[in-house]
Amino acid sequence: MTNKLYDTSLSLLTDLYQITMAYGYWKSGTAEKEAVFNLYFRKHPFSGGFTIACGLTNVIGYINNFSLSKKDLRYLRTLTGNDGQPLFEEAFLDYLANLKLTCDIEAIPEGTVVFPNEPLVRVRGPILQCQLLETPLLNLINFESLVATKAARLRLVAENDTLLEFGLRRAQGIDGGMTASRAAYIGGCDATSNVLAGKLYDIPVRGTHAHSWVMSFADELEAFQTYADVLPNNVTLLVDTYDTLQGVRNAIEAGRTLVQKGYKLAGIRLDSGDLAYLSIEARKLLDEAGFTDTAIVASNDLDETIINSLKQQGAKINIWGVGTKLVTAYDQPALGGVYKLAALRQESISPDEESGWDYKMKLSEQAIKISTPGIQQVRRFRNERGFVADMIVDENSLNDTDSTTSMTMIDPLDFTKRRTFDAKQEFDDLLVPVFRRGTCVYTSPDIHSIRARVQEQLANLHPGVKRFVNPHTYPVGLEKQLHELKTELILKLRERNEQ
Ligand SMILES: Nc1ncnc2c1ncn2[C@@H]1O[C@H](COP(=O)(O)OP(=O)(O)OP(=O)(O)O)[C@@H](O)[C@H]1O
Ligand SMILES: O=P(O)(O)OC[C@H]1O[C@H](OP(=O)(O)OP(=O)(O)O)[C@H](O)[C@@H]1O
Ligand SMILES: O=C(O)c1cccnc1
């Protein structure tokens, strides 16, 4: 990984079935057969209208470090089947020991807004290698994209207020905490309380103090004054240990001493009770005492709905500290990203000619679960007001169309809905080359640029797509040729099944 948390190789961070399938491909002589897999999700999290792509930097780190160590192989050698015999033969383990990834990988850059069914990552290469990457890629992209999306929603309601991520203590283990801190910053938080994330990922760190500080003194005023003496340049006082408004008065008193010494009372923090009422009353007390610049921080199981409601109630809160509900993505703890085979190289007929592709898809009774075949690109059309629509297009047909041809997009859920974009319509192709034959050809932007990208992207989305209640569906469709190809393939597969 880019910033190493673990001393051990992560190459076995996959499901056993990926390795048993890899063995199957190797044993049956198809390991090198060229395949294309797409990683995509089917539904936005949190009943929202957009998702933020995140996790690519860690995917790159994972792939760059992919190599099975002697210890990994020793472990695989111990695995047995239900007859007690080894699962894998020695020659396969030798093959794995020498395996170097040679895939071509395209991906949508981190911080981009993305929509259902769009490939966020496309992996093309020997099927055995593509298969081994399925689980780690999903693990890395699903969680980070989920948390980045949650943070982006919080940023939308927090508007220009400061947003702090306080989640480490309630996060899902070490990696849950570290990954969430990174994704939360990218999604729109201003800082984290997680110091290791600050160090490893270059995220600003911020914080106040806990109730234990106040409780460790005989009285609250003494606790505040001591804190202000020790850290006069970083004083945000938690005022709700005993009685919030009395706590504010004590903070003001400690603040007066700070001012006399040439420092300032940076803030107070509310962590219980009616945060709207208490912030309004605290603001009055602070302003009356001349502490008009002192910020009011609020925490206590906040999420975007509560922040929105507090704002509507006229709460005087400038800084929001959000922990549990952000880092655990409380109301939807997983993004359902999937990784599906989309094309397989045909048997070569002549050694001089490159053979074509067999397009592959998974059928389902539910239209939404039918995968899309082909070597896909996502073309995002835009105009001066922002993003207009995304079209999933097969790269082979892109190669066939010249720059003067218009393109027609079909709504996958209602084929009668069509939209034509003429050649003058501006667009960006979202998938960019990340690996070429196993070598990384992409430099991840620094974390601050990725974070800035999220806000630029959101500014290009219609407000209706960003609203929380019944958001408007951003148009995503299939390019006409790809749609026709998919329909034909569905009919063929259904016909074959009926026979
Ligand atoms: N004015 C408000 N409008 C909407 N939600 C609020 C308001 N004030 C606080 N909340 C939220 O309501 C929830 C109240 O939490 P809870 O019932 O635990 O109360 P509490 O005051 O924190 O109690 P405790 O002292 O036990 O922690 C929290 O999620 C908090 O952010
Ligand atoms: O509510 P969250 O969004 O998860 O934010 C983090 C919470 O963690 C702290 O509480 P905790 O009771 O653990 O410690 P404290 O004594 O510092 O309040 C803090 O006061 C917040 O309430
Ligand atoms: O610094 C804080 O106020 C903080 C840090 C972690 C969790 N809750 C609050």
Short mmCIF file of N, CA, C and O in Angstrom, two decimals, residues 1-2 11 56-67 100-101 105 133 434-435 438-442 444:
data_model
loop_
_atom_site.label_atom_id
_atom_site.label_comp_id
_atom_site.label_asym_id
_atom_site.label_seq_id
_atom_site.Cartn_x
_atom_site.Cartn_y
_atom_site.Cartn_z
N MET A 1 0.86 -1.18 0.00
CA MET A 1 0.00 0.00 0.00
C MET A 1 0.90 1.24 0.00
O MET A 1 2.06 1.17 0.36
N THR A 2 0.34 2.36 -0.35
CA THR A 2 1.13 3.59 -0.42
C THR A 2 1.71 3.91 0.96
O THR A 2 2.89 4.17 1.12
N SER A 11 -1.17 -9.90 -0.33
CA SER A 11 -1.59 -10.56 -1.57
C SER A 11 -2.60 -11.68 -1.34
O SER A 11 -3.27 -12.09 -2.28
N LEU A 56 -8.89 4.60 -5.28
CA LEU A 56 -7.95 4.21 -6.34
C LEU A 56 -6.49 4.27 -5.88
O LEU A 56 -5.69 3.40 -6.25
N THR A 57 -6.14 5.26 -5.07
CA THR A 57 -4.74 5.35 -4.62
C THR A 57 -4.34 4.07 -3.89
O THR A 57 -3.24 3.54 -4.09
N ASN A 58 -5.25 3.56 -3.07
CA ASN A 58 -4.94 2.32 -2.34
C ASN A 58 -4.96 1.10 -3.25
O ASN A 58 -4.23 0.14 -3.02
N VAL A 59 -5.78 1.14 -4.30
CA VAL A 59 -5.76 0.06 -5.29
C VAL A 59 -4.38 0.02 -5.97
O VAL A 59 -3.77 -1.04 -6.13
N ILE A 60 -3.89 1.19 -6.32
CA ILE A 60 -2.58 1.25 -6.99
C ILE A 60 -1.50 0.69 -6.06
O ILE A 60 -0.65 -0.11 -6.47
N GLY A 61 -1.57 1.10 -4.79
CA GLY A 61 -0.58 0.60 -3.82
C GLY A 61 -0.67 -0.91 -3.70
O GLY A 61 0.36 -1.61 -3.68
N TYR A 62 -1.89 -1.42 -3.67
CA TYR A 62 -2.09 -2.86 -3.53
C TYR A 62 -1.47 -3.59 -4.72
O TYR A 62 -0.74 -4.57 -4.57
N ILE A 63 -1.77 -3.12 -5.91
CA ILE A 63 -1.30 -3.83 -7.12
C ILE A 63 0.22 -3.70 -7.25
O ILE A 63 0.90 -4.66 -7.59
N ASN A 64 0.74 -2.52 -6.96
CA ASN A 64 2.20 -2.36 -7.05
C ASN A 64 2.93 -3.30 -6.10
O ASN A 64 4.06 -3.71 -6.37
N ASN A 65 2.30 -3.63 -4.98
CA ASN A 65 2.96 -4.51 -4.01
C ASN A 65 2.54 -5.96 -4.13
O ASN A 65 2.85 -6.77 -3.25
N PHE A 66 1.79 -6.27 -5.20
CA PHE A 66 1.27 -7.64 -5.30
C PHE A 66 2.40 -8.62 -5.59
O PHE A 66 3.07 -8.54 -6.63
N SER A 67 2.61 -9.52 -4.69
CA SER A 67 3.60 -10.58 -4.91
C SER A 67 3.42 -11.57 -3.77
O SER A 67 3.36 -11.16 -2.60
N LYS A 100 3.67 -12.24 -11.84
CA LYS A 100 3.75 -10.76 -11.88
C LYS A 100 2.50 -10.30 -12.60
O LYS A 100 2.17 -10.83 -13.67
N LEU A 101 1.81 -9.32 -12.04
CA LEU A 101 0.59 -8.86 -12.69
C LEU A 101 0.94 -8.12 -13.98
O LEU A 101 1.88 -7.32 -14.01
N ILE A 105 -5.18 -1.65 -16.62
CA ILE A 105 -6.29 -1.21 -15.77
C ILE A 105 -6.62 0.23 -16.08
O ILE A 105 -5.72 1.08 -16.16
N LEU A 133 -7.82 -10.29 -8.57
CA LEU A 133 -7.96 -8.89 -8.12
C LEU A 133 -9.38 -8.55 -7.68
O LEU A 133 -9.62 -7.49 -7.09
N VAL A 434 -4.46 3.45 -15.95
CA VAL A 434 -3.79 3.44 -14.64
C VAL A 434 -2.63 2.44 -14.64
O VAL A 434 -1.56 2.72 -14.12
N PHE A 435 -2.85 1.27 -15.26
CA PHE A 435 -1.76 0.31 -15.43
C PHE A 435 -1.70 -0.10 -16.89
O PHE A 435 -2.74 -0.26 -17.54
N GLY A 438 0.73 -4.16 -16.36
CA GLY A 438 1.16 -4.32 -14.97
C GLY A 438 2.00 -3.18 -14.42
O GLY A 438 2.30 -3.15 -13.22
N THR A 439 2.35 -2.21 -15.28
CA THR A 439 3.16 -1.09 -14.80
C THR A 439 2.27 0.13 -14.60
O THR A 439 1.47 0.46 -15.48
N CYS A 440 2.41 0.77 -13.46
CA CYS A 440 1.56 1.92 -13.18
C CYS A 440 1.95 3.09 -14.08
O CYS A 440 3.13 3.46 -14.15
N VAL A 441 0.96 3.66 -14.75
CA VAL A 441 1.23 4.79 -15.66
C VAL A 441 0.47 6.03 -15.20
O VAL A 441 0.31 6.99 -15.93
N TYR A 442 -0.03 5.98 -13.97
CA TYR A 442 -0.90 7.06 -13.47
C TYR A 442 -0.33 7.57 -12.16
O TYR A 442 0.11 6.77 -11.32
N SER A 444 -1.36 9.40 -8.81
CA SER A 444 -2.52 9.90 -8.05
C SER A 444 -2.26 11.34 -7.66
O SER A 444 -1.18 11.67 -7.16
#
